[in-house]
Amino acid sequence: MSTLATAGRNGVVMHVRCPDRLPEETFRQVLEELAGLSPVVQALPPTAALVDLRGALRFHGVDARRLGEVLRIRTISRLGVDVRVGIGPSITIAATASGQVPLPGGVLAIDLEDVTGWLGPLPVEALHGIGPRQAAVLRDYGIHCVGLLAAVPSATVQRLLGGKAGRLAADRARGIDPRPVVPRALPATASVHHRFDEHTLDGAAVRAALLDLVVRLGTRLRGRGQAARALTLTLKFAGGSNWEKTRRLTAPSAHEDDLRRLAYQLMDAAGLQRGRLTGLALKGEDLIDADQAPRQLSLDDSRENRLAAETAIDRVRDKFGPRVIGPAAVFRRAS
């Protein structure tokens, strides 16, 4: 039986690479598939993740390579997404292995007793954690493979790459990486979209659509008991091109006043002139529980009145539906 199938104290780690530019929602679905294998999943946005398999091996009663194959079957059949899976006794080995899997996908598992022999011939840039500049420095000194890097004294590598970076590179070339997989979910987001029936140059129509997105996003966040730390505005143009920009709010908020102000700033930053728009998207980023958002004392009576009105409007929407009440500009354009 392989070391990876029976490993306990040494650990068994899976590193999963999804295709580049994978939509965030699909990435979340991949994370859900991983959670079906093991409860210890660490998201590595935008398209990778780590999984601690020790408990999963005992629970499923199969070896690690088989779990990697099961994951591929599930992501392909359920999501239409192939993944590259690396498995090893540490994060470095697993991540290096996944990087060696050719596209579009596959599984490469490295047993503990095979680590030294497998790592040695790899080019230094293939070792996870070695960047292009570090690899160039090492190659300048004749260190072109991981085996040579492992043979060089750690003090020498530190002089070449710098203290901490050199020490980590030397350790990982020898297969030393004590880092645990730390459970971490993908930070929550909330998105709303608007598609124009026809390409539009009408600034008033665009502004009304953006205001409608602000209302919908704010309502969704408040309904979920969340607040956003940042907003991302995406403009979609005829011809397929996009413009996207993110800015942070001065304080986490789900209130339409705050979201509208920043959304308008983002729109102004786009500098639209004659661009024909096909759609808009507004995303609340880096969400937190609303209870965690600081509540500052305001001396602005008009703002406090608007917040009170917002609460009353939310109750109306809860009772009669989300489109029954809203800003006049939105309803005027819709009519």
XYZ file of C-alpha atoms in Angstrom, residues 15-277:
263
model
C -3.708 20.981 -4.557
C -6.343 21.707 -7.215
C -5.859 24.058 -10.171
C -8.950 25.147 -12.096
C -8.823 26.642 -15.617
C -7.704 30.261 -15.863
C -10.451 32.889 -15.908
C -12.959 30.521 -14.365
C -16.119 32.448 -13.367
C -16.307 33.000 -9.627
C -19.628 31.205 -9.301
C -18.187 28.113 -10.982
C -15.133 28.278 -8.710
C -17.496 28.282 -5.728
C -19.136 25.152 -7.119
C -15.728 23.472 -7.413
C -15.087 24.351 -3.749
C -18.394 22.705 -2.861
C -17.245 19.532 -4.635
C -14.018 19.628 -2.619
C -15.994 20.028 0.593
C -17.772 16.807 -0.349
C -14.421 15.024 -0.124
C -12.985 16.676 2.994
C -14.146 19.288 5.511
C -10.700 20.943 5.471
C -10.627 23.077 2.308
C -8.596 26.245 1.821
C -9.679 28.444 -1.083
C -6.816 30.084 -3.002
C -8.575 32.645 -5.224
C -9.037 33.083 -8.046
C -8.796 29.476 -9.291
C -6.966 27.139 -6.876
C -7.548 25.361 -3.586
C -5.904 23.121 -0.998
C -7.480 20.103 0.696
C -6.257 18.192 3.750
C -7.003 14.542 2.936
C -5.943 12.747 6.104
C -9.412 12.319 7.559
C -10.923 11.915 4.089
C -8.782 8.854 3.327
C -10.018 7.073 6.434
C -13.620 8.134 5.791
C -13.778 7.151 2.101
C -11.569 4.068 2.430
C -9.640 4.735 -0.781
C -6.179 6.085 -1.569
C -5.442 9.716 -2.380
C -4.986 9.192 -6.111
C -8.455 7.685 -6.309
C -9.953 10.711 -4.525
C -8.286 12.965 -7.089
C -9.823 10.941 -9.903
C -13.236 11.068 -8.221
C -12.944 14.857 -8.013
C -12.160 15.126 -11.739
C -15.115 12.933 -12.665
C -17.442 15.075 -10.540
C -16.234 18.468 -11.796
C -16.350 17.340 -15.434
C -19.751 15.649 -15.240
C -21.468 18.186 -12.972
C -19.781 21.475 -13.892
C -18.147 20.874 -17.279
C -14.812 21.866 -15.706
C -11.622 19.799 -15.813
C -9.037 20.312 -13.068
C -5.367 19.565 -12.476
C -4.811 17.743 -9.204
C -1.518 17.366 -7.361
C -1.218 15.211 -4.242
C 1.718 14.973 -1.863
C 2.853 14.933 1.762
C 3.054 18.757 1.943
C 1.609 21.876 0.351
C 4.784 22.467 -1.669
C 4.878 18.953 -3.114
C 1.149 18.927 -3.923
C 1.245 22.375 -5.563
C 4.396 21.515 -7.525
C 2.749 18.286 -8.687
C -0.425 20.019 -9.898
C 1.761 22.402 -11.879
C 3.293 19.427 -13.703
C -0.079 18.051 -14.833
C -0.612 18.935 -18.517
C -3.751 20.741 -19.618
C -6.668 20.238 -19.605
C -6.484 18.068 -16.480
C -5.245 15.015 -14.653
C -3.988 13.656 -11.349
C -0.374 13.359 -10.185
C 0.256 11.841 -6.735
C 3.749 11.778 -5.189
C 4.413 9.294 -2.390
C 6.525 10.392 0.548
C 9.371 7.994 -0.291
C 9.460 9.277 -3.887
C 9.693 13.005 -3.108
C 13.481 13.384 -3.386
C 13.798 11.411 -6.607
C 10.845 13.179 -8.209
C 11.807 16.722 -7.219
C 15.482 16.457 -8.133
C 15.293 16.598 -11.959
C 12.618 19.320 -12.083
C 13.738 22.779 -13.273
C 14.014 25.231 -10.382
C 11.144 27.347 -11.707
C 8.833 24.322 -11.381
C 9.216 24.299 -7.578
C 6.144 25.935 -6.085
C 7.100 29.258 -4.502
C 10.042 29.986 -6.815
C 9.242 33.022 -8.956
C 10.760 33.898 -12.354
C 13.267 36.378 -10.891
C 14.440 33.922 -8.243
C 14.781 31.199 -10.864
C 16.846 33.547 -13.059
C 19.212 34.306 -10.162
C 19.658 30.612 -9.380
C 20.288 29.758 -13.029
C 22.924 32.505 -13.244
C 24.808 30.583 -10.559
C 24.382 27.243 -12.316
C 21.521 26.011 -10.138
C 19.127 24.896 -12.847
C 17.278 22.013 -11.183
C 15.671 21.374 -7.802
C 18.203 18.647 -6.952
C 21.080 21.097 -7.246
C 19.160 23.644 -5.159
C 18.670 21.020 -2.450
C 22.416 20.243 -2.478
C 23.502 23.864 -1.997
C 23.949 24.903 1.677
C 20.990 26.869 2.977
C 23.248 29.792 3.936
C 24.404 30.088 0.316
C 20.842 30.112 -1.007
C 19.983 32.811 1.526
C 22.832 34.968 0.238
C 21.577 34.533 -3.329
C 17.851 35.078 -2.738
C 17.740 36.929 0.565
C 17.232 35.655 4.099
C 13.642 34.445 4.336
C 13.155 33.694 0.637
C 16.413 31.746 0.494
C 15.633 29.745 3.614
C 12.186 28.796 2.312
C 13.563 27.858 -1.115
C 16.255 25.660 0.416
C 13.788 23.917 2.724
C 11.186 23.302 0.033
C 13.776 21.937 -2.384
C 14.421 19.312 0.301
C 10.702 18.623 0.687
C 10.454 20.473 3.999
C 7.163 22.349 4.390
C 5.353 22.114 7.753
C 2.500 24.464 6.817
C -0.985 23.093 7.530
C -4.026 23.485 5.309
C -6.088 26.220 6.973
C -9.833 26.031 6.255
C -10.844 29.182 4.406
C -13.901 29.818 2.276
C -13.964 32.109 -0.711
C -14.868 35.636 0.458
C -18.543 36.236 -0.139
C -19.760 38.508 -2.896
C -23.151 39.609 -4.186
C -23.791 40.560 -7.806
C -26.651 42.141 -9.733
C -26.869 42.557 -13.498
C -28.771 44.594 -16.082
C -28.954 43.794 -19.793
C -30.153 46.490 -22.199
C -32.719 45.405 -24.781
C -30.668 47.230 -27.415
C -27.283 48.930 -27.534
C -27.629 52.235 -25.738
C -25.846 55.568 -25.770
C -28.493 57.200 -23.582
C -26.732 58.515 -20.472
C -29.994 58.912 -18.567
C -30.994 55.324 -19.303
C -27.589 54.071 -18.167
C -27.763 56.126 -14.964
C -31.274 54.823 -14.215
C -30.114 51.241 -14.792
C -27.180 51.778 -12.450
C -29.465 53.241 -9.788
C -31.715 50.187 -10.121
C -28.666 47.939 -9.576
C -27.767 49.925 -6.452
C -31.271 49.423 -5.052
C -31.260 45.699 -5.845
C -27.776 45.170 -4.412
C -28.559 47.101 -1.240
C -31.808 45.189 -0.748
C -30.015 41.869 -1.223
C -27.228 42.745 1.210
C -29.612 43.959 3.900
C -31.771 40.887 3.422
C -28.728 38.666 3.946
C -27.541 40.690 6.929
C -24.309 41.660 5.173
C -22.334 44.796 4.338
C -19.862 45.395 1.509
C -16.384 46.789 1.910
C -15.973 47.445 -1.830
C -17.893 47.724 -5.095
C -16.958 46.538 -8.572
C -18.676 48.032 -11.609
C -18.506 46.199 -14.940
C -19.598 47.808 -18.196
C -20.233 45.556 -21.184
C -19.895 47.090 -24.641
C -21.084 46.158 -28.091
C -18.389 44.055 -29.708
C -17.748 42.047 -26.552
C -15.294 44.289 -24.692
C -15.646 45.014 -20.978
C -14.558 47.779 -18.585
C -14.222 46.976 -14.896
C -13.122 48.923 -11.854
C -13.191 48.306 -8.098
C -13.158 50.854 -5.280
C -13.492 50.462 -1.535
C -16.156 52.150 0.531
C -15.003 54.444 3.303
C -16.749 52.060 5.732
C -18.597 48.746 5.206
C -22.188 49.455 4.212
C -25.355 48.038 2.685
C -27.169 51.386 2.587
C -28.254 52.717 -0.783
C -26.884 56.196 -0.059
C -23.362 54.854 0.339
C -23.589 52.342 -2.497
C -25.068 54.889 -4.905
C -22.384 57.479 -4.195
C -19.565 55.036 -4.917
C -21.337 53.460 -7.912
C -21.705 56.908 -9.516
C -18.020 57.611 -8.880
C -17.136 54.370 -10.633
C -19.373 55.252 -13.572
C -17.825 58.710 -13.832
C -14.361 57.110 -13.811
C -15.292 55.156 -16.940
C -15.423 58.410 -18.906
C -18.176 57.214 -21.228
C -18.591 59.204 -24.407
C -19.824 57.270 -27.426
C -19.477 53.730 -26.102
C -22.515 51.588 -26.905
C -23.428 49.614 -23.792
